[in-house]
PDB file of C-alpha atoms in Angstrom:
ATOM      1  CA  GLN A   1    -152.896 261.257  14.808  1.00 79.00           C
ATOM      2  CA  PHE A   2    -153.835 258.664  12.243  1.00 87.00           C
ATOM      3  CA  TYR A   3    -151.855 255.556  11.249  1.00 90.00           C
ATOM      4  CA  VAL A   4    -151.924 253.207   8.249  1.00 92.00           C
ATOM      5  CA  LEU A   5    -150.043 250.075   7.204  1.00 94.00           C
ATOM      6  CA  ALA A   6    -147.898 249.976   4.080  1.00 96.00           C
ATOM      7  CA  THR A   7    -145.763 247.277   2.485  1.00 97.00           C
ATOM      8  CA  LEU A   8    -142.229 248.020   1.297  1.00 97.00           C
ATOM      9  CA  ASP A   9    -140.613 246.024  -1.498  1.00 97.00           C
ATOM     10  CA  ALA A  10    -143.173 243.219  -0.916  1.00 94.00           C
ATOM     11  CA  ALA A  11    -140.985 242.288   2.076  1.00 93.00           C
ATOM     12  CA  ALA A  12    -141.741 244.492   5.082  1.00 94.00           C
ATOM     13  CA  ASP A  13    -144.923 245.879   6.591  1.00 96.00           C
ATOM     14  CA  VAL A  14    -144.603 249.242   8.319  1.00 95.00           C
ATOM     15  CA  LYS A  15    -146.885 251.508  10.324  1.00 94.00           C
ATOM     16  CA  LEU A  16    -146.903 255.091   9.042  1.00 94.00           C
ATOM     17  CA  MET A  17    -148.380 258.177  10.601  1.00 92.00           C
ATOM     18  CA  VAL A  18    -150.415 260.159   8.052  1.00 91.00           C
ATOM     19  CA  ASP A  19    -148.929 263.662   7.844  1.00 90.00           C
ATOM     20  CA  THR A  20    -150.631 266.032   5.407  1.00 89.00           C
ATOM     21  CA  GLY A  21    -147.957 268.611   6.285  1.00 90.00           C
ATOM     22  CA  ALA A  22    -145.134 266.379   5.019  1.00 91.00           C
ATOM     23  CA  ALA A  23    -144.216 266.896   1.379  1.00 93.00           C
ATOM     24  CA  MET A  24    -142.480 263.513   1.102  1.00 96.00           C
ATOM     25  CA  THR A  25    -142.921 260.116   2.711  1.00 96.00           C
ATOM     26  CA  VAL A  26    -140.132 259.316   5.164  1.00 96.00           C
ATOM     27  CA  LEU A  27    -139.098 256.057   6.816  1.00 96.00           C
ATOM     28  CA  SER A  28    -136.741 255.200   9.627  1.00 94.00           C
ATOM     29  CA  VAL A  29    -133.088 254.625   8.860  1.00 95.00           C
ATOM     30  CA  GLU A  30    -133.322 251.222  10.557  1.00 93.00           C
ATOM     31  CA  VAL A  31    -136.138 249.989   8.295  1.00 94.00           C
ATOM     32  CA  LEU A  32    -134.427 251.111   5.085  1.00 97.00           C
ATOM     33  CA  ALA A  33    -131.026 249.729   6.105  1.00 96.00           C
ATOM     34  CA  GLY A  34    -132.753 246.458   7.053  1.00 95.00           C
ATOM     35  CA  LEU A  35    -134.120 246.229   3.513  1.00 96.00           C
ATOM     36  CA  GLY A  36    -130.582 246.578   2.166  1.00 97.00           C
ATOM     37  CA  TYR A  37    -130.575 250.192   1.020  1.00 97.00           C
ATOM     38  CA  ASP A  38    -127.142 251.876   1.084  1.00 97.00           C
ATOM     39  CA  LEU A  39    -127.971 255.131   2.832  1.00 97.00           C
ATOM     40  CA  ALA A  40    -124.356 256.334   2.840  1.00 96.00           C
ATOM     41  CA  ALA A  41    -124.301 256.275  -0.974  1.00 96.00           C
ATOM     42  CA  ALA A  42    -127.766 257.803  -1.448  1.00 97.00           C
ATOM     43  CA  PRO A  43    -128.175 261.432  -2.546  1.00 97.00           C
ATOM     44  CA  GLN A  44    -129.287 263.778   0.207  1.00 97.00           C
ATOM     45  CA  ARG A  45    -131.832 266.571   0.439  1.00 95.00           C
ATOM     46  CA  TYR A  46    -133.099 268.942   3.082  1.00 96.00           C
ATOM     47  CA  PHE A  47    -136.262 268.210   5.065  1.00 93.00           C
ATOM     48  CA  ALA A  48    -138.166 270.593   7.309  1.00 88.00           C
ATOM     49  CA  THR A  49    -139.103 268.714  10.477  1.00 84.00           C
ATOM     50  CA  ALA A  50    -140.684 269.723  13.777  1.00 79.00           C
ATOM     51  CA  GLY A  51    -137.140 269.794  15.202  1.00 81.00           C
ATOM     52  CA  GLY A  52    -135.792 271.999  12.420  1.00 87.00           C
ATOM     53  CA  VAL A  53    -134.234 271.492   9.009  1.00 92.00           C
ATOM     54  CA  VAL A  54    -132.250 268.279   8.571  1.00 92.00           C
ATOM     55  CA  ARG A  55    -130.286 266.805   5.679  1.00 96.00           C
ATOM     56  CA  ALA A  56    -131.082 263.157   4.989  1.00 96.00           C
ATOM     57  CA  PRO A  57    -130.603 260.457   2.336  1.00 97.00           C
ATOM     58  CA  VAL A  58    -133.288 259.726  -0.246  1.00 98.00           C
ATOM     59  CA  VAL A  59    -133.632 256.219  -1.654  1.00 98.00           C
ATOM     60  CA  HIS A  60    -136.004 254.788  -4.252  1.00 97.00           C
ATOM     61  CA  LEU A  61    -138.000 251.835  -2.975  1.00 97.00           C
ATOM     62  CA  THR A  62    -138.507 249.046  -5.451  1.00 96.00           C
ATOM     63  CA  GLY A  63    -142.135 248.930  -4.376  1.00 96.00           C
ATOM     64  CA  PHE A  64    -144.495 250.759  -2.030  1.00 97.00           C
ATOM     65  CA  GLU A  65    -148.049 249.519  -1.449  1.00 95.00           C
ATOM     66  CA  LEU A  66    -150.845 251.050   0.577  1.00 93.00           C
ATOM     67  CA  GLY A  67    -154.581 250.539   0.282  1.00 87.00           C
ATOM     68  CA  GLY A  68    -154.282 248.562  -2.944  1.00 87.00           C
ATOM     69  CA  ARG A  69    -152.182 251.301  -4.559  1.00 90.00           C
ATOM     70  CA  ARG A  70    -148.774 250.131  -5.767  1.00 92.00           C
ATOM     71  CA  MET A  71    -145.946 252.518  -6.535  1.00 93.00           C
ATOM     72  CA  ARG A  72    -142.664 251.496  -8.147  1.00 95.00           C
ATOM     73  CA  ASP A  73    -139.318 253.262  -7.867  1.00 96.00           C
ATOM     74  CA  TRP A  74    -140.807 255.323  -5.018  1.00 95.00           C
ATOM     75  CA  PRO A  75    -138.529 257.978  -3.440  1.00 97.00           C
ATOM     76  CA  VAL A  76    -138.555 258.217   0.363  1.00 97.00           C
ATOM     77  CA  GLY A  77    -136.450 260.076   2.870  1.00 97.00           C
ATOM     78  CA  ALA A  78    -134.463 258.241   5.560  1.00 97.00           C
ATOM     79  CA  ILE A  79    -135.045 260.111   8.810  1.00 93.00           C
ATOM     80  CA  ASP A  80    -135.221 258.896  12.376  1.00 84.00           C
ATOM     81  CA  MET A  81    -137.717 260.851  14.411  1.00 79.00           C
ATOM     82  CA  PRO A  82    -139.703 260.161  17.556  1.00 77.00           C
ATOM     83  CA  LEU A  83    -143.177 258.970  16.590  1.00 74.00           C
ATOM     84  CA  SER A  84    -145.889 257.671  18.851  1.00 68.00           C
ATOM     85  CA  ARG A  85    -147.565 254.270  18.649  1.00 73.00           C
ATOM     86  CA  ASN A  86    -144.386 252.705  17.231  1.00 80.00           C
ATOM     87  CA  ALA A  87    -144.758 254.209  13.765  1.00 90.00           C
ATOM     88  CA  THR A  88    -141.716 253.766  11.551  1.00 92.00           C
ATOM     89  CA  GLY A  89    -142.326 256.738   9.300  1.00 94.00           C
ATOM     90  CA  LEU A  90    -144.634 259.372   7.886  1.00 94.00           C
ATOM     91  CA  LEU A  91    -146.964 259.063   4.903  1.00 95.00           C
ATOM     92  CA  GLY A  92    -146.640 262.373   3.067  1.00 94.00           C
ATOM     93  CA  MET A  93    -148.483 264.308   0.409  1.00 94.00           C
ATOM     94  CA  ASP A  94    -146.305 262.811  -2.337  1.00 94.00           C
ATOM     95  CA  PHE A  95    -148.505 259.712  -2.004  1.00 94.00           C
ATOM     96  CA  LEU A  96    -151.774 261.312  -0.932  1.00 91.00           C
ATOM     97  CA  SER A  97    -151.876 263.957  -3.671  1.00 88.00           C
ATOM     98  CA  ARG A  98    -151.870 261.296  -6.408  1.00 86.00           C
ATOM     99  CA  GLN A  99    -155.522 260.478  -5.762  1.00 81.00           C
ATOM    100  CA  ALA A 100    -158.582 261.908  -4.101  1.00 84.00           C
ATOM    101  CA  PHE A 101    -158.510 261.135  -0.385  1.00 85.00           C
ATOM    102  CA  VAL A 102    -160.555 261.755   2.734  1.00 84.00           C
ATOM    103  CA  ILE A 103    -159.486 261.125   6.312  1.00 83.00           C
ATOM    104  CA  ASP A 104    -162.447 260.006   8.419  1.00 83.00           C
ATOM    105  CA  GLN A 105    -161.104 260.222  11.955  1.00 81.00           C
ATOM    106  CA  GLU A 106    -164.348 259.124  13.575  1.00 85.00           C
ATOM    107  CA  ARG A 107    -164.350 255.787  11.723  1.00 85.00           C
ATOM    108  CA  GLU A 108    -160.526 255.662  11.532  1.00 81.00           C
ATOM    109  CA  LEU A 109    -160.455 255.351   7.745  1.00 81.00           C
ATOM    110  CA  LEU A 110    -158.262 256.820   5.045  1.00 84.00           C
ATOM    111  CA  MET A 111    -160.388 256.786   1.904  1.00 83.00           C
ATOM    112  CA  LEU A 112    -158.482 256.696  -1.368  1.00 83.00           C
ATOM    113  CA  GLY A 113    -160.760 257.257  -4.331  1.00 80.00           C
ATOM    114  CA  PRO A 114    -163.284 254.405  -4.289  1.00 70.00           C
ATOM    115  CA  ARG A 115    -161.393 252.418  -1.608  1.00 65.00           C
ATOM    116  CA  ALA A 116    -160.852 252.851   2.109  1.00 60.00           C
ATOM    117  CA  VAL A 117    -157.836 251.922   4.241  1.00 67.00           C
ATOM    118  CA  ALA A 118    -158.524 251.152   7.884  1.00 63.00           C
ATOM    119  CA  GLY A 119    -156.431 253.062  10.374  1.00 64.00           C
ATOM    120  CA  LEU A 120    -154.735 251.592  13.427  1.00 59.00           C
TER     121      LEU A 120
END
């Protein structure tokens, strides 16, 4: 398991577990509600999780930043799931596939193009 830090809406830092099997980045309901997102009004979609298929809200973050990469109007799923090391979500392939990346587990680095993001 590999973890990275991301910043949401320039207001909250979160620890995400890197999951190359996840199509979309997901965050905990608590974190998104704490940022003021109305999850009850958000459109929903189906997500395949280790516990089965679940239906969950999708919101668009104003900003998402990781490793010097900044995304605006970034869609994320709102799903609570048990994660180790106090992670508050999963970093999915929707982010990773936008650039070349390498996961160096020995040095605990996620390398994005010419930059590297230290793991936790």
